[in-house]
PDB file of C-alpha atoms in Angstrom:
ATOM      1  CA  MET A   1      74.993  50.428 -41.009  1.00 50.00           C
ATOM      2  CA  SER A   2      75.192  50.995 -37.482  1.00 55.00           C
ATOM      3  CA  TYR A   3      74.879  47.301 -36.050  1.00 64.00           C
ATOM      4  CA  LEU A   4      77.879  46.194 -38.118  1.00 58.00           C
ATOM      5  CA  PRO A   5      80.261  46.989 -35.397  1.00 63.00           C
ATOM      6  CA  ALA A   6      78.741  45.652 -33.020  1.00 60.00           C
ATOM      7  CA  ILE A   7      77.810  42.425 -34.855  1.00 66.00           C
ATOM      8  CA  ALA A   8      81.512  42.107 -35.735  1.00 58.00           C
ATOM      9  CA  SER A   9      82.748  42.660 -31.963  1.00 60.00           C
ATOM     10  CA  LEU A  10      79.996  39.708 -30.883  1.00 59.00           C
ATOM     11  CA  GLN A  11      82.029  37.440 -33.460  1.00 62.00           C
ATOM     12  CA  SER A  12      85.087  38.894 -32.400  1.00 58.00           C
ATOM     13  CA  ALA A  13      84.779  37.761 -28.494  1.00 60.00           C
ATOM     14  CA  VAL A  14      82.839  34.995 -29.879  1.00 65.00           C
ATOM     15  CA  HIS A  15      85.907  33.752 -31.513  1.00 62.00           C
ATOM     16  CA  PHE A  16      88.414  34.385 -28.836  1.00 63.00           C
ATOM     17  CA  PHE A  17      86.413  32.317 -26.282  1.00 65.00           C
ATOM     18  CA  GLN A  18      86.206  29.607 -28.617  1.00 70.00           C
ATOM     19  CA  GLN A  19      89.939  29.552 -29.393  1.00 69.00           C
ATOM     20  CA  GLY A  20      90.219  28.318 -25.890  1.00 66.00           C
ATOM     21  CA  GLY A  21      88.727  25.237 -25.982  1.00 75.00           C
ATOM     22  CA  PHE A  22      87.834  23.104 -23.408  1.00 83.00           C
ATOM     23  CA  PHE A  23      89.411  25.005 -20.572  1.00 86.00           C
ATOM     24  CA  MET A  24      88.110  28.146 -21.905  1.00 86.00           C
ATOM     25  CA  ALA A  25      84.746  26.479 -21.217  1.00 88.00           C
ATOM     26  CA  LEU A  26      85.609  25.811 -17.864  1.00 91.00           C
ATOM     27  CA  LEU A  27      86.364  29.310 -17.260  1.00 92.00           C
ATOM     28  CA  VAL A  28      83.203  30.271 -18.529  1.00 91.00           C
ATOM     29  CA  ILE A  29      81.210  27.996 -16.066  1.00 94.00           C
ATOM     30  CA  CYS A  30      83.215  29.376 -13.436  1.00 94.00           C
ATOM     31  CA  SER A  31      82.677  32.835 -14.514  1.00 94.00           C
ATOM     32  CA  PHE A  32      78.813  32.803 -14.526  1.00 95.00           C
ATOM     33  CA  VAL A  33      79.214  30.885 -10.850  1.00 96.00           C
ATOM     34  CA  SER A  34      81.098  33.435  -9.224  1.00 96.00           C
ATOM     35  CA  VAL A  35      79.149  35.998 -10.251  1.00 96.00           C
ATOM     36  CA  THR A  36      75.658  34.321  -9.184  1.00 96.00           C
ATOM     37  CA  VAL A  37      77.245  33.778  -5.772  1.00 96.00           C
ATOM     38  CA  THR A  38      78.634  37.448  -5.818  1.00 96.00           C
ATOM     39  CA  VAL A  39      75.071  38.495  -6.700  1.00 96.00           C
ATOM     40  CA  LEU A  40      73.136  36.516  -3.983  1.00 95.00           C
ATOM     41  CA  ARG A  41      75.128  36.897  -1.202  1.00 95.00           C
ATOM     42  CA  GLY A  42      75.204  40.110  -1.834  1.00 95.00           C
ATOM     43  CA  LEU A  43      71.416  40.418  -1.409  1.00 95.00           C
ATOM     44  CA  ALA A  44      71.849  38.075   1.733  1.00 94.00           C
ATOM     45  CA  LEU A  45      74.597  40.201   3.131  1.00 95.00           C
ATOM     46  CA  MET A  46      72.706  43.602   3.063  1.00 95.00           C
ATOM     47  CA  ARG A  47      72.973  45.509   6.269  1.00 93.00           C
ATOM     48  CA  LYS A  48      68.871  45.473   6.558  1.00 93.00           C
ATOM     49  CA  VAL A  49      68.450  42.382   6.029  1.00 94.00           C
ATOM     50  CA  VAL A  50      71.298  40.669   8.827  1.00 95.00           C
ATOM     51  CA  MET A  51      70.422  43.145  11.158  1.00 94.00           C
ATOM     52  CA  PRO A  52      67.213  45.099  10.863  1.00 93.00           C
ATOM     53  CA  PRO A  53      66.777  48.629  11.942  1.00 93.00           C
ATOM     54  CA  VAL A  54      64.116  48.360  13.785  1.00 93.00           C
ATOM     55  CA  ILE A  55      65.400  45.446  16.422  1.00 93.00           C
ATOM     56  CA  GLU A  56      68.384  47.980  16.567  1.00 92.00           C
ATOM     57  CA  GLN A  57      66.570  50.675  17.800  1.00 91.00           C
ATOM     58  CA  GLU A  58      64.175  48.598  19.988  1.00 91.00           C
ATOM     59  CA  VAL A  59      67.455  47.371  21.977  1.00 91.00           C
ATOM     60  CA  GLU A  60      69.113  50.854  22.072  1.00 89.00           C
ATOM     61  CA  ALA A  61      65.925  52.515  23.738  1.00 88.00           C
ATOM     62  CA  ILE A  62      65.534  49.416  26.668  1.00 88.00           C
ATOM     63  CA  HIS A  63      66.102  51.037  29.589  1.00 87.00           C
ATOM     64  CA  PRO A  64      67.378  48.848  32.485  1.00 86.00           C
ATOM     65  CA  GLY A  65      65.358  46.622  34.035  1.00 78.00           C
ATOM     66  CA  ASP A  66      62.344  47.507  31.640  1.00 82.00           C
ATOM     67  CA  GLU A  67      60.286  44.619  31.810  1.00 83.00           C
ATOM     68  CA  ASP A  68      57.638  46.231  29.371  1.00 85.00           C
ATOM     69  CA  ALA A  69      60.112  47.049  26.672  1.00 85.00           C
ATOM     70  CA  ALA A  70      61.427  43.669  26.559  1.00 86.00           C
ATOM     71  CA  ASN A  71      58.318  41.818  26.674  1.00 88.00           C
ATOM     72  CA  ARG A  72      58.104  44.251  22.917  1.00 89.00           C
ATOM     73  CA  LEU A  73      60.726  43.341  21.702  1.00 91.00           C
ATOM     74  CA  ALA A  74      60.161  39.343  22.215  1.00 91.00           C
ATOM     75  CA  LYS A  75      57.287  39.911  20.524  1.00 91.00           C
ATOM     76  CA  LEU A  76      59.349  41.498  17.364  1.00 91.00           C
ATOM     77  CA  VAL A  77      61.462  39.293  16.992  1.00 92.00           C
ATOM     78  CA  ARG A  78      59.305  35.999  17.493  1.00 89.00           C
ATOM     79  CA  ASP A  79      58.570  35.831  13.915  1.00 86.00           C
ATOM     80  CA  ASP A  80      61.427  37.343  12.483  1.00 89.00           C
ATOM     81  CA  HIS A  81      64.243  35.738  10.043  1.00 90.00           C
ATOM     82  CA  SER A  82      67.144  38.103  10.573  1.00 93.00           C
ATOM     83  CA  ALA A  83      70.078  36.376  12.273  1.00 94.00           C
ATOM     84  CA  LEU A  84      70.015  39.122  14.964  1.00 94.00           C
ATOM     85  CA  GLY A  85      66.063  38.809  15.303  1.00 93.00           C
ATOM     86  CA  ARG A  86      66.559  34.632  16.198  1.00 94.00           C
ATOM     87  CA  ILE A  87      69.969  35.517  18.114  1.00 95.00           C
ATOM     88  CA  ILE A  88      68.057  37.835  20.681  1.00 94.00           C
ATOM     89  CA  HIS A  89      64.965  35.462  20.493  1.00 93.00           C
ATOM     90  CA  VAL A  90      67.116  33.078  21.925  1.00 94.00           C
ATOM     91  CA  GLY A  91      68.638  35.144  24.677  1.00 92.00           C
ATOM     92  CA  LEU A  92      65.051  36.944  25.742  1.00 91.00           C
ATOM     93  CA  HIS A  93      63.262  32.988  25.722  1.00 90.00           C
ATOM     94  CA  HIS A  94      66.024  31.861  28.689  1.00 89.00           C
ATOM     95  CA  LEU A  95      65.471  35.343  30.455  1.00 88.00           C
ATOM     96  CA  ASN A  96      64.418  32.277  33.517  1.00 88.00           C
ATOM     97  CA  TRP A  97      68.104  30.702  33.221  1.00 89.00           C
ATOM     98  CA  PRO A  98      70.995  32.094  35.189  1.00 89.00           C
ATOM     99  CA  LYS A  99      73.214  34.730  33.243  1.00 87.00           C
ATOM    100  CA  SER A 100      76.274  32.082  32.698  1.00 89.00           C
ATOM    101  CA  GLU A 101      73.878  29.801  31.033  1.00 91.00           C
ATOM    102  CA  ASN A 102      72.197  32.664  28.827  1.00 91.00           C
ATOM    103  CA  LEU A 103      75.253  33.950  27.574  1.00 91.00           C
ATOM    104  CA  GLU A 104      76.350  30.689  26.380  1.00 93.00           C
ATOM    105  CA  ALA A 105      73.137  29.259  24.627  1.00 93.00           C
ATOM    106  CA  VAL A 106      73.291  33.213  23.224  1.00 94.00           C
ATOM    107  CA  GLN A 107      76.790  32.225  21.339  1.00 93.00           C
ATOM    108  CA  THR A 108      76.068  29.195  20.413  1.00 94.00           C
ATOM    109  CA  ARG A 109      73.045  30.253  18.072  1.00 94.00           C
ATOM    110  CA  ALA A 110      75.585  33.290  17.231  1.00 94.00           C
ATOM    111  CA  ARG A 111      78.358  30.757  15.740  1.00 94.00           C
ATOM    112  CA  ARG A 112      75.098  28.916  13.933  1.00 94.00           C
ATOM    113  CA  GLU A 113      74.095  32.078  12.221  1.00 94.00           C
ATOM    114  CA  ILE A 114      77.947  32.976  11.467  1.00 95.00           C
ATOM    115  CA  VAL A 115      77.996  29.510   9.534  1.00 94.00           C
ATOM    116  CA  ARG A 116      74.697  30.755   7.618  1.00 94.00           C
ATOM    117  CA  LEU A 117      75.980  33.772   6.560  1.00 94.00           C
ATOM    118  CA  GLU A 118      79.334  32.685   5.311  1.00 93.00           C
ATOM    119  CA  SER A 119      77.295  30.127   3.341  1.00 91.00           C
ATOM    120  CA  GLY A 120      78.690  30.121   0.060  1.00 90.00           C
ATOM    121  CA  LEU A 121      81.499  32.292   0.233  1.00 94.00           C
ATOM    122  CA  PHE A 122      83.467  29.124  -0.172  1.00 94.00           C
ATOM    123  CA  ILE A 123      82.453  28.390  -3.642  1.00 95.00           C
ATOM    124  CA  LEU A 124      84.329  32.126  -4.506  1.00 95.00           C
ATOM    125  CA  GLU A 125      87.288  30.914  -2.738  1.00 95.00           C
ATOM    126  CA  VAL A 126      87.088  27.948  -4.315  1.00 96.00           C
ATOM    127  CA  ILE A 127      86.893  29.911  -7.804  1.00 96.00           C
ATOM    128  CA  VAL A 128      89.266  32.373  -6.484  1.00 95.00           C
ATOM    129  CA  GLY A 129      92.215  29.254  -6.053  1.00 95.00           C
ATOM    130  CA  ILE A 130      90.997  27.338  -9.507  1.00 95.00           C
ATOM    131  CA  ALA A 131      90.694  30.229 -12.395  1.00 94.00           C
ATOM    132  CA  PRO A 132      94.223  31.283 -12.517  1.00 94.00           C
ATOM    133  CA  LEU A 133      95.321  27.086 -12.447  1.00 94.00           C
ATOM    134  CA  LEU A 134      92.834  26.482 -15.481  1.00 92.00           C
ATOM    135  CA  GLY A 135      93.748  29.359 -17.072  1.00 90.00           C
ATOM    136  CA  LEU A 136      97.286  28.381 -16.722  1.00 90.00           C
ATOM    137  CA  LEU A 137      96.194  24.986 -18.021  1.00 89.00           C
ATOM    138  CA  GLY A 138      94.765  26.195 -21.031  1.00 86.00           C
ATOM    139  CA  ALA A 139      97.718  28.411 -22.028  1.00 86.00           C
ATOM    140  CA  VAL A 140     100.129  25.300 -21.263  1.00 86.00           C
ATOM    141  CA  SER A 141      98.004  22.801 -23.757  1.00 83.00           C
ATOM    142  CA  GLY A 142      97.701  25.196 -26.079  1.00 79.00           C
ATOM    143  CA  LEU A 143     101.219  25.813 -26.126  1.00 81.00           C
ATOM    144  CA  ILE A 144     102.018  22.323 -26.612  1.00 80.00           C
ATOM    145  CA  SER A 145      99.556  22.308 -29.694  1.00 75.00           C
ATOM    146  CA  VAL A 146     101.748  24.915 -30.898  1.00 73.00           C
ATOM    147  CA  PHE A 147     104.865  23.963 -30.813  1.00 75.00           C
ATOM    148  CA  ALA A 148     103.667  20.082 -31.820  1.00 74.00           C
ATOM    149  CA  ALA A 149     102.610  21.513 -35.021  1.00 68.00           C
ATOM    150  CA  PHE A 150     105.809  23.815 -35.420  1.00 66.00           C
ATOM    151  CA  GLY A 151     107.975  20.518 -35.168  1.00 62.00           C
ATOM    152  CA  SER A 152     106.038  18.094 -37.193  1.00 63.00           C
ATOM    153  CA  ASP A 153     106.411  20.686 -40.507  1.00 60.00           C
ATOM    154  CA  ALA A 154     110.049  21.913 -40.976  1.00 54.00           C
ATOM    155  CA  SER A 155     109.297  23.825 -43.323  1.00 55.00           C
ATOM    156  CA  ALA A 156     106.382  25.725 -41.446  1.00 54.00           C
ATOM    157  CA  GLN A 157     108.808  28.535 -40.318  1.00 57.00           C
ATOM    158  CA  ASP A 158     106.043  31.745 -40.270  1.00 61.00           C
ATOM    159  CA  PRO A 159     106.710  34.011 -37.517  1.00 67.00           C
ATOM    160  CA  HIS A 160     103.907  35.225 -37.813  1.00 64.00           C
ATOM    161  CA  GLY A 161     101.649  32.050 -37.692  1.00 63.00           C
ATOM    162  CA  ILE A 162     103.638  31.274 -34.458  1.00 67.00           C
ATOM    163  CA  ALA A 163     102.983  34.116 -32.772  1.00 68.00           C
ATOM    164  CA  LYS A 164      99.145  33.904 -33.545  1.00 68.00           C
ATOM    165  CA  GLY A 165      99.215  30.709 -32.061  1.00 69.00           C
ATOM    166  CA  ILE A 166     101.000  31.914 -28.410  1.00 75.00           C
ATOM    167  CA  SER A 167      98.343  34.627 -28.265  1.00 73.00           C
ATOM    168  CA  GLU A 168      95.628  32.400 -28.984  1.00 71.00           C
ATOM    169  CA  ALA A 169      96.911  29.909 -26.565  1.00 75.00           C
ATOM    170  CA  LEU A 170      97.446  32.912 -23.992  1.00 82.00           C
ATOM    171  CA  SER A 171      93.891  33.892 -23.913  1.00 85.00           C
ATOM    172  CA  THR A 172      92.833  31.486 -21.405  1.00 87.00           C
ATOM    173  CA  THR A 173      95.495  32.858 -18.729  1.00 89.00           C
ATOM    174  CA  ILE A 174      93.955  36.252 -19.104  1.00 90.00           C
ATOM    175  CA  VAL A 175      90.441  34.596 -18.527  1.00 91.00           C
ATOM    176  CA  GLY A 176      91.364  33.022 -15.662  1.00 92.00           C
ATOM    177  CA  LEU A 177      92.791  36.040 -14.319  1.00 93.00           C
ATOM    178  CA  ALA A 178      89.796  37.890 -15.024  1.00 93.00           C
ATOM    179  CA  ILE A 179      87.608  35.817 -13.287  1.00 94.00           C
ATOM    180  CA  ALA A 180      89.892  35.249 -10.399  1.00 96.00           C
ATOM    181  CA  ILE A 181      90.437  38.786  -9.508  1.00 96.00           C
ATOM    182  CA  PRO A 182      86.710  40.467  -8.841  1.00 95.00           C
ATOM    183  CA  SER A 183      86.575  36.928  -7.133  1.00 96.00           C
ATOM    184  CA  LEU A 184      88.794  37.838  -4.325  1.00 96.00           C
ATOM    185  CA  ILE A 185      87.803  41.200  -3.950  1.00 96.00           C
ATOM    186  CA  ALA A 186      83.617  40.161  -3.795  1.00 96.00           C
ATOM    187  CA  TYR A 187      85.039  37.168  -1.019  1.00 96.00           C
ATOM    188  CA  SER A 188      87.607  40.048   0.971  1.00 96.00           C
ATOM    189  CA  TYR A 189      84.378  42.092   0.808  1.00 96.00           C
ATOM    190  CA  PHE A 190      81.552  39.434   2.013  1.00 96.00           C
ATOM    191  CA  THR A 191      84.069  37.699   4.752  1.00 96.00           C
ATOM    192  CA  LYS A 192      85.121  41.529   6.303  1.00 96.00           C
ATOM    193  CA  LYS A 193      80.941  42.518   6.102  1.00 96.00           C
ATOM    194  CA  VAL A 194      80.387  39.558   7.986  1.00 96.00           C
ATOM    195  CA  GLU A 195      82.984  39.963  10.849  1.00 95.00           C
ATOM    196  CA  THR A 196      81.446  43.485  10.917  1.00 95.00           C
ATOM    197  CA  MET A 197      78.042  42.871  11.744  1.00 95.00           C
ATOM    198  CA  ALA A 198      79.407  39.601  13.863  1.00 94.00           C
ATOM    199  CA  ALA A 199      80.890  41.870  16.171  1.00 94.00           C
ATOM    200  CA  GLU A 200      78.130  44.576  16.023  1.00 94.00           C
ATOM    201  CA  MET A 201      75.281  41.936  16.833  1.00 94.00           C
ATOM    202  CA  GLU A 202      77.687  40.549  19.795  1.00 92.00           C
ATOM    203  CA  SER A 203      77.595  44.332  20.783  1.00 92.00           C
ATOM    204  CA  LEU A 204      73.625  44.998  21.014  1.00 93.00           C
ATOM    205  CA  VAL A 205      73.114  41.261  22.604  1.00 93.00           C
ATOM    206  CA  GLY A 206      75.720  41.899  25.285  1.00 91.00           C
ATOM    207  CA  ASP A 207      74.023  44.924  26.219  1.00 91.00           C
ATOM    208  CA  LEU A 208      70.549  43.830  25.825  1.00 92.00           C
ATOM    209  CA  LEU A 209      71.410  40.671  28.683  1.00 91.00           C
ATOM    210  CA  THR A 210      73.033  43.701  30.194  1.00 89.00           C
ATOM    211  CA  LYS A 211      69.708  45.521  30.739  1.00 89.00           C
ATOM    212  CA  CYS A 212      67.446  41.890  31.305  1.00 88.00           C
ATOM    213  CA  TYR A 213      69.293  41.245  34.469  1.00 86.00           C
ATOM    214  CA  TYR A 214      69.956  44.770  35.925  1.00 79.00           C
ATOM    215  CA  HIS A 215      67.932  43.663  39.225  1.00 62.00           C
ATOM    216  CA  GLN A 216      69.763  39.934  39.038  1.00 67.00           C
ATOM    217  CA  ALA A 217      72.803  41.914  39.133  1.00 61.00           C
ATOM    218  CA  GLN A 218      71.764  44.840  41.928  1.00 61.00           C
ATOM    219  CA  GLN A 219      69.979  41.892  44.192  1.00 59.00           C
ATOM    220  CA  GLN A 220      73.733  40.187  43.826  1.00 61.00           C
ATOM    221  CA  ALA A 221      75.407  43.176  44.808  1.00 59.00           C
ATOM    222  CA  VAL A 222      73.554  44.230  47.615  1.00 59.00           C
ATOM    223  CA  ARG A 223      73.769  40.393  49.251  1.00 61.00           C
ATOM    224  CA  GLN A 224      77.808  40.477  48.654  1.00 63.00           C
ATOM    225  CA  VAL A 225      77.635  43.938  50.619  1.00 62.00           C
ATOM    226  CA  ALA A 226      75.149  42.615  53.211  1.00 59.00           C
ATOM    227  CA  SER A 227      77.170  38.784  53.323  1.00 61.00           C
ATOM    228  CA  PRO A 228      80.688  40.945  55.957  1.00 56.00           C
ATOM    229  CA  VAL A 229      77.883  43.050  57.464  1.00 49.00           C
ATOM    230  CA  ALA A 230      76.038  40.182  58.718  1.00 50.00           C
ATOM    231  CA  SER A 231      78.975  37.696  59.149  1.00 51.00           C
ATOM    232  CA  TYR A 232      81.029  40.196  61.737  1.00 49.00           C
ATOM    233  CA  ALA A 233      80.185  38.888  64.950  1.00 49.00           C
ATOM    234  CA  PRO A 234      81.117  41.305  67.956  1.00 53.00           C
ATOM    235  CA  PRO A 235      83.488  39.794  70.014  1.00 53.00           C
ATOM    236  CA  GLU A 236      81.631  39.150  73.571  1.00 53.00           C
ATOM    237  CA  ALA A 237      82.470  41.281  76.890  1.00 43.00           C
ATOM    238  CA  VAL A 238      85.293  39.948  78.986  1.00 43.00           C
ATOM    239  CA  GLN A 239      83.516  38.598  82.128  1.00 49.00           C
ATOM    240  CA  SER A 240      85.163  39.065  84.578  1.00 47.00           C
ATOM    241  CA  LEU A 241      86.151  36.451  87.053  1.00 45.00           C
ATOM    242  CA  PRO A 242      85.704  36.322  90.584  1.00 51.00           C
ATOM    243  CA  LEU A 243      88.336  37.376  92.876  1.00 46.00           C
ATOM    244  CA  GLU A 244      89.620  34.847  95.751  1.00 49.00           C
ATOM    245  CA  GLU A 245      88.698  35.926  98.950  1.00 49.00           C
ATOM    246  CA  PRO A 246      91.413  36.382 101.281  1.00 49.00           C
ATOM    247  CA  LEU A 247      93.102  33.882 103.001  1.00 45.00           C
ATOM    248  CA  ALA A 248      91.492  33.790 106.926  1.00 40.00           C
TER     249      ALA A 248
END
């Protein structure tokens, strides 16, 4: 029947994992954790979730000094739960502050959002480190058992049995590497994605604050130009002293 090969494959897979023992069970747990974290972080780090296109378009459409557009953007991000929306909300909420202080508030909020985006990635980093070590530990433990059994029975000199025991012992090493490699790929991809989106959000928010403080910057520039002219005072006309009368 057609299902017999599938049953045989399933039985061989179950036997492969059973022969790994305790360390194979730990590796199976690591694999489930790695897959779960990868799926959850993949959904949470989607670009449309972190940086909604509607907010990006609204920020790019604002013209310098356009207060109406800034008010529309403030209403848009008020109830938005994306990282970009929360950062912009902080910047627009403190427009009455000086620009330098507003930038500090935005940067503080941005750091918090980056930490939130990176949450869970350390689990992948841990799995990348411990999965090969667990596989190696399982292999060493299995080899110790094989050679201990071989040494206890001097008449047991079957090379096929020894080779089978060694292959079973090395199964945990294969599984450990098979878990660590995809986990490393996922960790590197997500880390690079967070860095890229952080740089893009920094650029967008910087441009937004520059546009919002446009009139203030213009007034400051006018004051800087006018201040040297106002402080310049022309020298007073030199008053000529009266000449002394000639002596009689």
